[in-house]
Amino acid sequence: MTVRPRLQARVFEVLDPDDRPAPIERALNLALSALIVLNVAGVVLGSVPAVERRFGAGLHLLELFSLGVFSVEYAGRVWTAPMKSGALPGWRGRLRWIFSVMGLIDLGVLLALALPGLGGLTAFRSLRLLKLVSILKFGRYSGSLSLIGRVLRSRREELLTTVLIVFVLVLIAATALFNLERGNKGFESIPAAMWWAIVTLTTVGYGDTYPLTGAGRAVAGFVMLLGIGIVALPAGLIASGFNEELQRRKTPGTGAPDQGHAPTP
Amino acid sequence: MTVRPRLQARVFEVLDPDDRPAPIERALNLALSALIVLNVAGVVLGSVPAVERRFGAGLHLLELFSLGVFSVEYAGRVWTAPMKSGALPGWRGRLRWIFSVMGLIDLGVLLALALPGLGGLTAFRSLRLLKLVSILKFGRYSGSLSLIGRVLRSRREELLTTVLIVFVLVLIAATALFNLERGNKGFESIPAAMWWAIVTLTTVGYGDTYPLTGAGRAVAGFVMLLGIGIVALPAGLIASGFNEELQRRKTPGTGAPDQGHAPTP
Amino acid sequence: MTVRPRLQARVFEVLDPDDRPAPIERALNLALSALIVLNVAGVVLGSVPAVERRFGAGLHLLELFSLGVFSVEYAGRVWTAPMKSGALPGWRGRLRWIFSVMGLIDLGVLLALALPGLGGLTAFRSLRLLKLVSILKFGRYSGSLSLIGRVLRSRREELLTTVLIVFVLVLIAATALFNLERGNKGFESIPAAMWWAIVTLTTVGYGDTYPLTGAGRAVAGFVMLLGIGIVALPAGLIASGFNEELQRRKTPGTGAPDQGHAPTP
Amino acid sequence: MTVRPRLQARVFEVLDPDDRPAPIERALNLALSALIVLNVAGVVLGSVPAVERRFGAGLHLLELFSLGVFSVEYAGRVWTAPMKSGALPGWRGRLRWIFSVMGLIDLGVLLALALPGLGGLTAFRSLRLLKLVSILKFGRYSGSLSLIGRVLRSRREELLTTVLIVFVLVLIAATALFNLERGNKGFESIPAAMWWAIVTLTTVGYGDTYPLTGAGRAVAGFVMLLGIGIVALPAGLIASGFNEELQRRKTPGTGAPDQGHAPTP
């Protein structure tokens, strides 16, 4: 660890700058971010037929240029992967990064750019959007993003449980309404009724399907009330998560680091 | 209590494993969970006419097989019911379990499987879905599920009061809009207008009915603002419930570790 | 105050029972509640033309009977009004109750029952619904209802400010969309666009009107994001209100017990 | 600073009264507020063609009168700008106010009133609405408004991060649904699908566009669940912000005047 090759360390710092980046590091990262934003704009606007007809050639050039830049970036990241804090040395560290989420996203983006003719798989081409995530990680908002991430992770189990509860409720509500609204539009089968149930439980309420019978509406009203609870559960979970996180930050040395001051004897 | 029959204790442990189940217990419970999931899939997909035509026979076989397995499970649970912590001994403990919520669900599922020809009561057959609840109780998420359950129970009174308030608001809003929108679609009677009111107060907003007159819209706007409060109330209640629960967990040595612990003198 | 007439005190206790009511008090209050529920059912179901045709005569009899009972109740409440804790003695206490919210509701209900032929004012007749509020005040949920009431009152100023903010946002959003969507359905004038704005900001989203132009949709997307904040504000306010209320309950002897009541020396 | 011109100080106090305004200050500010409300009513109602036809002349007179009053107010504010606490002396303080948000709003309102014939730019005329903001700053609700403002500012970074996350989710959801629902109404291009995505993620759910394919609906259901989290995030953020703010208020003498009681040494 002590005898790091100079160039490798330099490349690592450029690609993974610390909190106070040097001007050159900041400039390179800004340029990379700008290229990502440009690619996103290309994906979004290129999906409009009129734009594709007029600027298709330009967008293609952008893709070629991005392929070059992102390839260099990818090579650099693989090379310097062992220098991340906590990473394994040598190729084991590199392989771990290659198969990490960020590594697979970067590889996917490269493949999507390299094989554009892939059977009209425009879906594949829009994979470039995922590079946006790497922008979020830099810059002004990285602090609050990691705060939000920590809070969500601290409530991971409970949030997943909420999703499970929603899933069971969707199944039960859909089956009930399928039996009550038999034959009405949108309730022809349980999978069809599940679409209604999820749209209702999340209080989105498109209005493409809704119960028409009295009994169906009574049960649906009950489902909507449950929907309010379903919105309230994660809100309460996240609120208590933020409370905890903020108190932890403030009382690093205290014995019992919780909100309510212990009863003074 | 000291001279427990060996087999009964064994069956009980298999059906109601503690936190660190033996491999055989885990395997049996996984198999049971898989059978429940298969049944749920059968109910859901069997409701699609095309699937029913092609795989109806297979689904019927699955039902017969499940009837056998669930009967054995039910018999085992009745037999070992007195061994649950806090249960009454002998048949009194068994009867109490049979008439508990979980016991009635299991019995209903058995009857639904045993009497499939029951006058086309497919509604009855879909009762098997309720077995999903018993899956949720095992496995990874049982901890956070019981945390959520405890928080909801600690706010039970307030949440039910919120439901009552919603009900009164629905009645008043429906009556007001019925009088203002007289004759317009969806407001032909107060029960009809109640459908509009619950859809609006829960912010689902299908858009199948909405006020058309100026006065109706003014009152409806007010109802929507109340709807925001209706969403906010349970969110606030649950948030404070989680805060309390987390503080209790952190201060395990306090005197009375319940919702409002008594003031220590 | 020392020489209270026996009968007046008895009537007061019956109409306004304390936490541990005598059997006779409980029975009378239950009967009164049942009559209110019956009246509500009469208003709701009587609005359905088919029910009105078949049971109109019976509903009329119910109205006459209720007029009698509610008159006696009203007289009793006026008579015993000075016995409420903190009320002024004699007719000053009575007048204050007559012009209180509950007093005016009761008077309105009486008038609505006494003058049913009033120019087809069925709106007036449905005033009986408001008696539901007096049911909520008794019984199991009175405790949590008053807790919720206290929390909402402690955040009254902030909640009203939120309503004001919503109103200003509605005005601004409606004016912006009116100018961007000029002539499109639902945006013919600013008052028309205000209907769209309130439906959107409260995330109800009926879908009867929505922007069609690109610029209109861009601004509308921004309005929807604000709408999420508008839902989040009261949720946060009420959550902090419940936290405060629960901590107050737990630490009755602490020095500065918080916002509410001054520290009793 | 010691030798303030009498008149300037008087004008300043009238335009920017402290908490206990003199009767004359209160009356003038009330009159100004009334004129703003009248202008808002003029903008809103004047957008209705029937009203414009009948009362157009009167509304024009109101505009002329308002132009006069607001000009005097603007001149007074520019003149007394250096007297604001913390303002720079002389014209530097004046320029800073002129280019502040409130200053630019006031200037815009004046220009909008002075140039009404400006190419039919009614959009420009409705700028007067923004004066509403200055009403909110006075009166009963200024306290809770500044409390809400402080809480929102204290969570500014996290709220903006939430908006960024929503934006990235909208992009990804829109691209996914564009690829799954290709050609269906509302999903003709990614920008079109973005409209669907924002309407769904904010749980508004107009129902003008929704997925029709099975795969599209499965992904959309996932997006709706994310939408619940998107509503829950700011609610939790704001709840913890209010908690912090209220605890700060209660412990005014503590060293570190924030939520967590200072770490006891």
mmCIF file of N, CA and C in Angstrom, chain A residues 142-207:
data_model
loop_
_atom_site.group_PDB
_atom_site.id
_atom_site.type_symbol
_atom_site.label_atom_id
_atom_site.label_comp_id
_atom_site.label_asym_id
_atom_site.label_seq_id
_atom_site.Cartn_x
_atom_site.Cartn_y
_atom_site.Cartn_z
ATOM 1 N N SER A 142 -24.303 15.691 -2.632
ATOM 2 C CA SER A 142 -23.860 14.366 -2.212
ATOM 3 C C SER A 142 -24.058 14.177 -0.716
ATOM 4 N N GLY A 143 -23.911 15.267 0.076
ATOM 5 C CA GLY A 143 -24.071 15.159 1.518
ATOM 6 C C GLY A 143 -25.482 14.738 1.900
ATOM 7 N N SER A 144 -26.469 15.504 1.399
ATOM 8 C CA SER A 144 -27.841 15.181 1.790
ATOM 9 C C SER A 144 -28.306 13.891 1.122
ATOM 10 N N LEU A 145 -27.717 13.566 -0.047
ATOM 11 C CA LEU A 145 -28.077 12.303 -0.679
ATOM 12 C C LEU A 145 -27.629 11.125 0.184
ATOM 13 N N SER A 146 -26.427 11.250 0.743
ATOM 14 C CA SER A 146 -25.966 10.123 1.555
ATOM 15 C C SER A 146 -26.723 10.094 2.883
ATOM 16 N N LEU A 147 -27.159 11.273 3.383
ATOM 17 C CA LEU A 147 -28.000 11.294 4.584
ATOM 18 C C LEU A 147 -29.308 10.543 4.311
ATOM 19 N N ILE A 148 -29.958 10.897 3.193
ATOM 20 C CA ILE A 148 -31.210 10.232 2.829
ATOM 21 C C ILE A 148 -30.974 8.739 2.655
ATOM 22 N N GLY A 149 -29.852 8.400 1.999
ATOM 23 C CA GLY A 149 -29.534 6.994 1.800
ATOM 24 C C GLY A 149 -29.370 6.254 3.121
ATOM 25 N N ARG A 150 -28.680 6.902 4.077
ATOM 26 C CA ARG A 150 -28.475 6.249 5.370
ATOM 27 C C ARG A 150 -29.807 6.032 6.093
ATOM 28 N N VAL A 151 -30.686 7.061 6.032
ATOM 29 C CA VAL A 151 -31.981 6.923 6.703
ATOM 30 C C VAL A 151 -32.792 5.788 6.067
ATOM 31 N N LEU A 152 -32.812 5.747 4.725
ATOM 32 C CA LEU A 152 -33.571 4.697 4.060
ATOM 33 C C LEU A 152 -32.994 3.331 4.387
ATOM 34 N N ARG A 153 -31.640 3.242 4.442
ATOM 35 C CA ARG A 153 -31.035 1.953 4.771
ATOM 36 C C ARG A 153 -31.376 1.543 6.196
ATOM 37 N N SER A 154 -31.394 2.536 7.130
ATOM 38 C CA SER A 154 -31.677 2.184 8.527
ATOM 39 C C SER A 154 -33.108 1.692 8.687
ATOM 40 N N ARG A 155 -33.993 2.026 7.758
ATOM 41 C CA ARG A 155 -35.378 1.570 7.822
ATOM 42 C C ARG A 155 -35.679 0.548 6.715
ATOM 43 N N ARG A 156 -34.594 -0.032 6.138
ATOM 44 C CA ARG A 156 -34.760 -0.931 5.006
ATOM 45 C C ARG A 156 -35.755 -2.045 5.294
ATOM 46 N N GLU A 157 -35.540 -2.753 6.415
ATOM 47 C CA GLU A 157 -36.386 -3.891 6.747
ATOM 48 C C GLU A 157 -37.855 -3.477 6.820
ATOM 49 N N GLU A 158 -38.131 -2.382 7.535
ATOM 50 C CA GLU A 158 -39.502 -1.955 7.733
ATOM 51 C C GLU A 158 -40.122 -1.496 6.408
ATOM 52 N N LEU A 159 -39.319 -0.815 5.557
ATOM 53 C CA LEU A 159 -39.866 -0.359 4.283
ATOM 54 C C LEU A 159 -40.186 -1.549 3.383
ATOM 55 N N LEU A 160 -39.302 -2.550 3.378
ATOM 56 C CA LEU A 160 -39.578 -3.748 2.587
ATOM 57 C C LEU A 160 -40.808 -4.474 3.123
ATOM 58 N N THR A 161 -40.942 -4.502 4.456
ATOM 59 C CA THR A 161 -42.127 -5.117 5.037
ATOM 60 C C THR A 161 -43.388 -4.379 4.582
ATOM 61 N N THR A 162 -43.308 -3.031 4.528
ATOM 62 C CA THR A 162 -44.453 -2.261 4.041
ATOM 63 C C THR A 162 -44.798 -2.666 2.617
ATOM 64 N N VAL A 163 -43.759 -2.849 1.779
ATOM 65 C CA VAL A 163 -44.009 -3.278 0.404
ATOM 66 C C VAL A 163 -44.695 -4.649 0.390
ATOM 67 N N LEU A 164 -44.233 -5.561 1.268
ATOM 68 C CA LEU A 164 -44.859 -6.884 1.361
ATOM 69 C C LEU A 164 -46.324 -6.763 1.772
ATOM 70 N N ILE A 165 -46.579 -5.918 2.795
ATOM 71 C CA ILE A 165 -47.958 -5.723 3.258
ATOM 72 C C ILE A 165 -48.812 -5.186 2.112
ATOM 73 N N VAL A 166 -48.265 -4.194 1.379
ATOM 74 C CA VAL A 166 -49.004 -3.648 0.242
ATOM 75 C C VAL A 166 -49.322 -4.756 -0.747
ATOM 76 N N PHE A 167 -48.339 -5.639 -0.985
ATOM 77 C CA PHE A 167 -48.538 -6.709 -1.963
ATOM 78 C C PHE A 167 -49.661 -7.650 -1.516
ATOM 79 N N VAL A 168 -49.655 -8.032 -0.231
ATOM 80 C CA VAL A 168 -50.712 -8.906 0.283
ATOM 81 C C VAL A 168 -52.061 -8.191 0.216
ATOM 82 N N LEU A 169 -52.084 -6.904 0.593
ATOM 83 C CA LEU A 169 -53.337 -6.149 0.529
ATOM 84 C C LEU A 169 -53.844 -6.049 -0.902
ATOM 85 N N VAL A 170 -52.910 -5.832 -1.858
ATOM 86 C CA VAL A 170 -53.298 -5.758 -3.264
ATOM 87 C C VAL A 170 -53.948 -7.068 -3.689
ATOM 88 N N LEU A 171 -53.336 -8.196 -3.300
ATOM 89 C CA LEU A 171 -53.886 -9.502 -3.660
ATOM 90 C C LEU A 171 -55.281 -9.692 -3.076
ATOM 91 N N ILE A 172 -55.436 -9.376 -1.792
ATOM 92 C CA ILE A 172 -56.723 -9.599 -1.131
ATOM 93 C C ILE A 172 -57.782 -8.649 -1.694
ATOM 94 N N ALA A 173 -57.416 -7.357 -1.853
ATOM 95 C CA ALA A 173 -58.378 -6.392 -2.391
ATOM 96 C C ALA A 173 -58.782 -6.769 -3.812
ATOM 97 N N ALA A 174 -57.807 -7.192 -4.617
ATOM 98 C CA ALA A 174 -58.112 -7.545 -6.002
ATOM 99 C C ALA A 174 -59.042 -8.749 -6.059
ATOM 100 N N THR A 175 -58.784 -9.755 -5.209
ATOM 101 C CA THR A 175 -59.638 -10.938 -5.205
ATOM 102 C C THR A 175 -61.050 -10.582 -4.753
ATOM 103 N N ALA A 176 -61.153 -9.739 -3.714
ATOM 104 C CA ALA A 176 -62.478 -9.340 -3.228
ATOM 105 C C ALA A 176 -63.248 -8.608 -4.325
ATOM 106 N N LEU A 177 -62.604 -7.621 -4.955
ATOM 107 C CA LEU A 177 -63.304 -6.832 -5.973
ATOM 108 C C LEU A 177 -63.605 -7.656 -7.212
ATOM 109 N N PHE A 178 -62.697 -8.590 -7.557
ATOM 110 C CA PHE A 178 -62.964 -9.477 -8.690
ATOM 111 C C PHE A 178 -64.250 -10.258 -8.441
ATOM 112 N N ASN A 179 -64.452 -10.714 -7.208
ATOM 113 C CA ASN A 179 -65.639 -11.496 -6.900
ATOM 114 C C ASN A 179 -66.890 -10.623 -6.822
ATOM 115 N N LEU A 180 -66.722 -9.361 -6.405
ATOM 116 C CA LEU A 180 -67.885 -8.493 -6.253
ATOM 117 C C LEU A 180 -68.270 -7.822 -7.567
ATOM 118 N N GLU A 181 -67.282 -7.505 -8.404
ATOM 119 C CA GLU A 181 -67.538 -6.728 -9.623
ATOM 120 C C GLU A 181 -67.519 -7.607 -10.863
ATOM 121 N N ARG A 182 -67.609 -8.914 -10.682
ATOM 122 C CA ARG A 182 -67.463 -9.907 -11.744
ATOM 123 C C ARG A 182 -67.989 -9.406 -13.099
ATOM 124 N N GLY A 183 -67.106 -9.357 -14.044
ATOM 125 C CA GLY A 183 -67.516 -9.010 -15.394
ATOM 126 C C GLY A 183 -67.405 -7.532 -15.709
ATOM 127 N N ASN A 184 -67.455 -6.653 -14.676
ATOM 128 C CA ASN A 184 -67.330 -5.230 -14.971
ATOM 129 C C ASN A 184 -65.947 -4.916 -15.531
ATOM 130 N N LYS A 185 -65.888 -3.837 -16.314
ATOM 131 C CA LYS A 185 -64.643 -3.442 -16.964
ATOM 132 C C LYS A 185 -63.514 -3.264 -15.934
ATOM 133 N N GLY A 186 -62.393 -3.913 -16.192
ATOM 134 C CA GLY A 186 -61.246 -3.785 -15.295
ATOM 135 C C GLY A 186 -61.208 -4.835 -14.215
ATOM 136 N N PHE A 187 -62.264 -5.642 -14.108
ATOM 137 C CA PHE A 187 -62.273 -6.676 -13.073
ATOM 138 C C PHE A 187 -62.530 -8.054 -13.687
ATOM 139 N N GLU A 188 -62.068 -8.256 -14.931
ATOM 140 C CA GLU A 188 -62.345 -9.513 -15.633
ATOM 141 C C GLU A 188 -61.580 -10.690 -15.038
ATOM 142 N N SER A 189 -60.444 -10.428 -14.388
ATOM 143 C CA SER A 189 -59.663 -11.485 -13.752
ATOM 144 C C SER A 189 -58.947 -10.870 -12.551
ATOM 145 N N ILE A 190 -58.368 -11.723 -11.716
ATOM 146 C CA ILE A 190 -57.673 -11.178 -10.546
ATOM 147 C C ILE A 190 -56.461 -10.349 -10.967
ATOM 148 N N PRO A 191 -55.633 -10.811 -11.949
ATOM 149 C CA PRO A 191 -54.530 -9.934 -12.361
ATOM 150 C C PRO A 191 -55.026 -8.565 -12.840
ATOM 151 N N ALA A 192 -56.165 -8.541 -13.561
ATOM 152 C CA ALA A 192 -56.698 -7.244 -13.985
ATOM 153 C C ALA A 192 -57.104 -6.416 -12.773
ATOM 154 N N ALA A 193 -57.745 -7.048 -11.802
ATOM 155 C CA ALA A 193 -58.189 -6.321 -10.611
ATOM 156 C C ALA A 193 -57.006 -5.862 -9.773
ATOM 157 N N MET A 194 -55.854 -6.575 -9.881
ATOM 158 C CA MET A 194 -54.675 -6.135 -9.145
ATOM 159 C C MET A 194 -54.196 -4.769 -9.621
ATOM 160 N N TRP A 195 -54.356 -4.502 -10.915
ATOM 161 C CA TRP A 195 -54.023 -3.170 -11.433
ATOM 162 C C TRP A 195 -54.876 -2.115 -10.750
ATOM 163 N N TRP A 196 -56.190 -2.382 -10.655
ATOM 164 C CA TRP A 196 -57.053 -1.444 -9.942
ATOM 165 C C TRP A 196 -56.574 -1.277 -8.501
ATOM 166 N N ALA A 197 -56.239 -2.394 -7.839
ATOM 167 C CA ALA A 197 -55.913 -2.354 -6.411
ATOM 168 C C ALA A 197 -54.655 -1.530 -6.141
ATOM 169 N N ILE A 198 -53.635 -1.697 -6.972
ATOM 170 C CA ILE A 198 -52.400 -0.953 -6.719
ATOM 171 C C ILE A 198 -52.607 0.531 -7.031
ATOM 172 N N VAL A 199 -53.372 0.817 -8.091
ATOM 173 C CA VAL A 199 -53.662 2.216 -8.428
ATOM 174 C C VAL A 199 -54.448 2.879 -7.291
ATOM 175 N N THR A 200 -55.294 2.114 -6.606
ATOM 176 C CA THR A 200 -56.122 2.682 -5.541
ATOM 177 C C THR A 200 -55.361 2.773 -4.226
ATOM 178 N N LEU A 201 -54.630 1.712 -3.855
ATOM 179 C CA LEU A 201 -53.927 1.699 -2.568
ATOM 180 C C LEU A 201 -52.845 2.773 -2.510
ATOM 181 N N THR A 202 -52.252 3.100 -3.657
ATOM 182 C CA THR A 202 -51.239 4.152 -3.658
ATOM 183 C C THR A 202 -51.867 5.533 -3.820
ATOM 184 N N THR A 203 -53.198 5.605 -3.829
ATOM 185 C CA THR A 203 -53.969 6.848 -4.002
ATOM 186 C C THR A 203 -53.621 7.575 -5.295
ATOM 187 N N VAL A 204 -53.123 6.840 -6.307
ATOM 188 C CA VAL A 204 -52.898 7.477 -7.603
ATOM 189 C C VAL A 204 -54.253 7.719 -8.280
ATOM 190 N N GLY A 205 -55.060 6.670 -8.398
ATOM 191 C CA GLY A 205 -56.433 6.841 -8.863
ATOM 192 C C GLY A 205 -56.573 7.368 -10.271
ATOM 193 N N TYR A 206 -56.065 6.617 -11.284
ATOM 194 C CA TYR A 206 -56.202 7.090 -12.662
ATOM 195 C C TYR A 206 -57.660 7.271 -13.049
ATOM 196 N N GLY A 207 -58.489 6.319 -12.615
ATOM 197 C CA GLY A 207 -59.884 6.385 -13.023
ATOM 198 C C GLY A 207 -60.156 5.595 -14.287
#
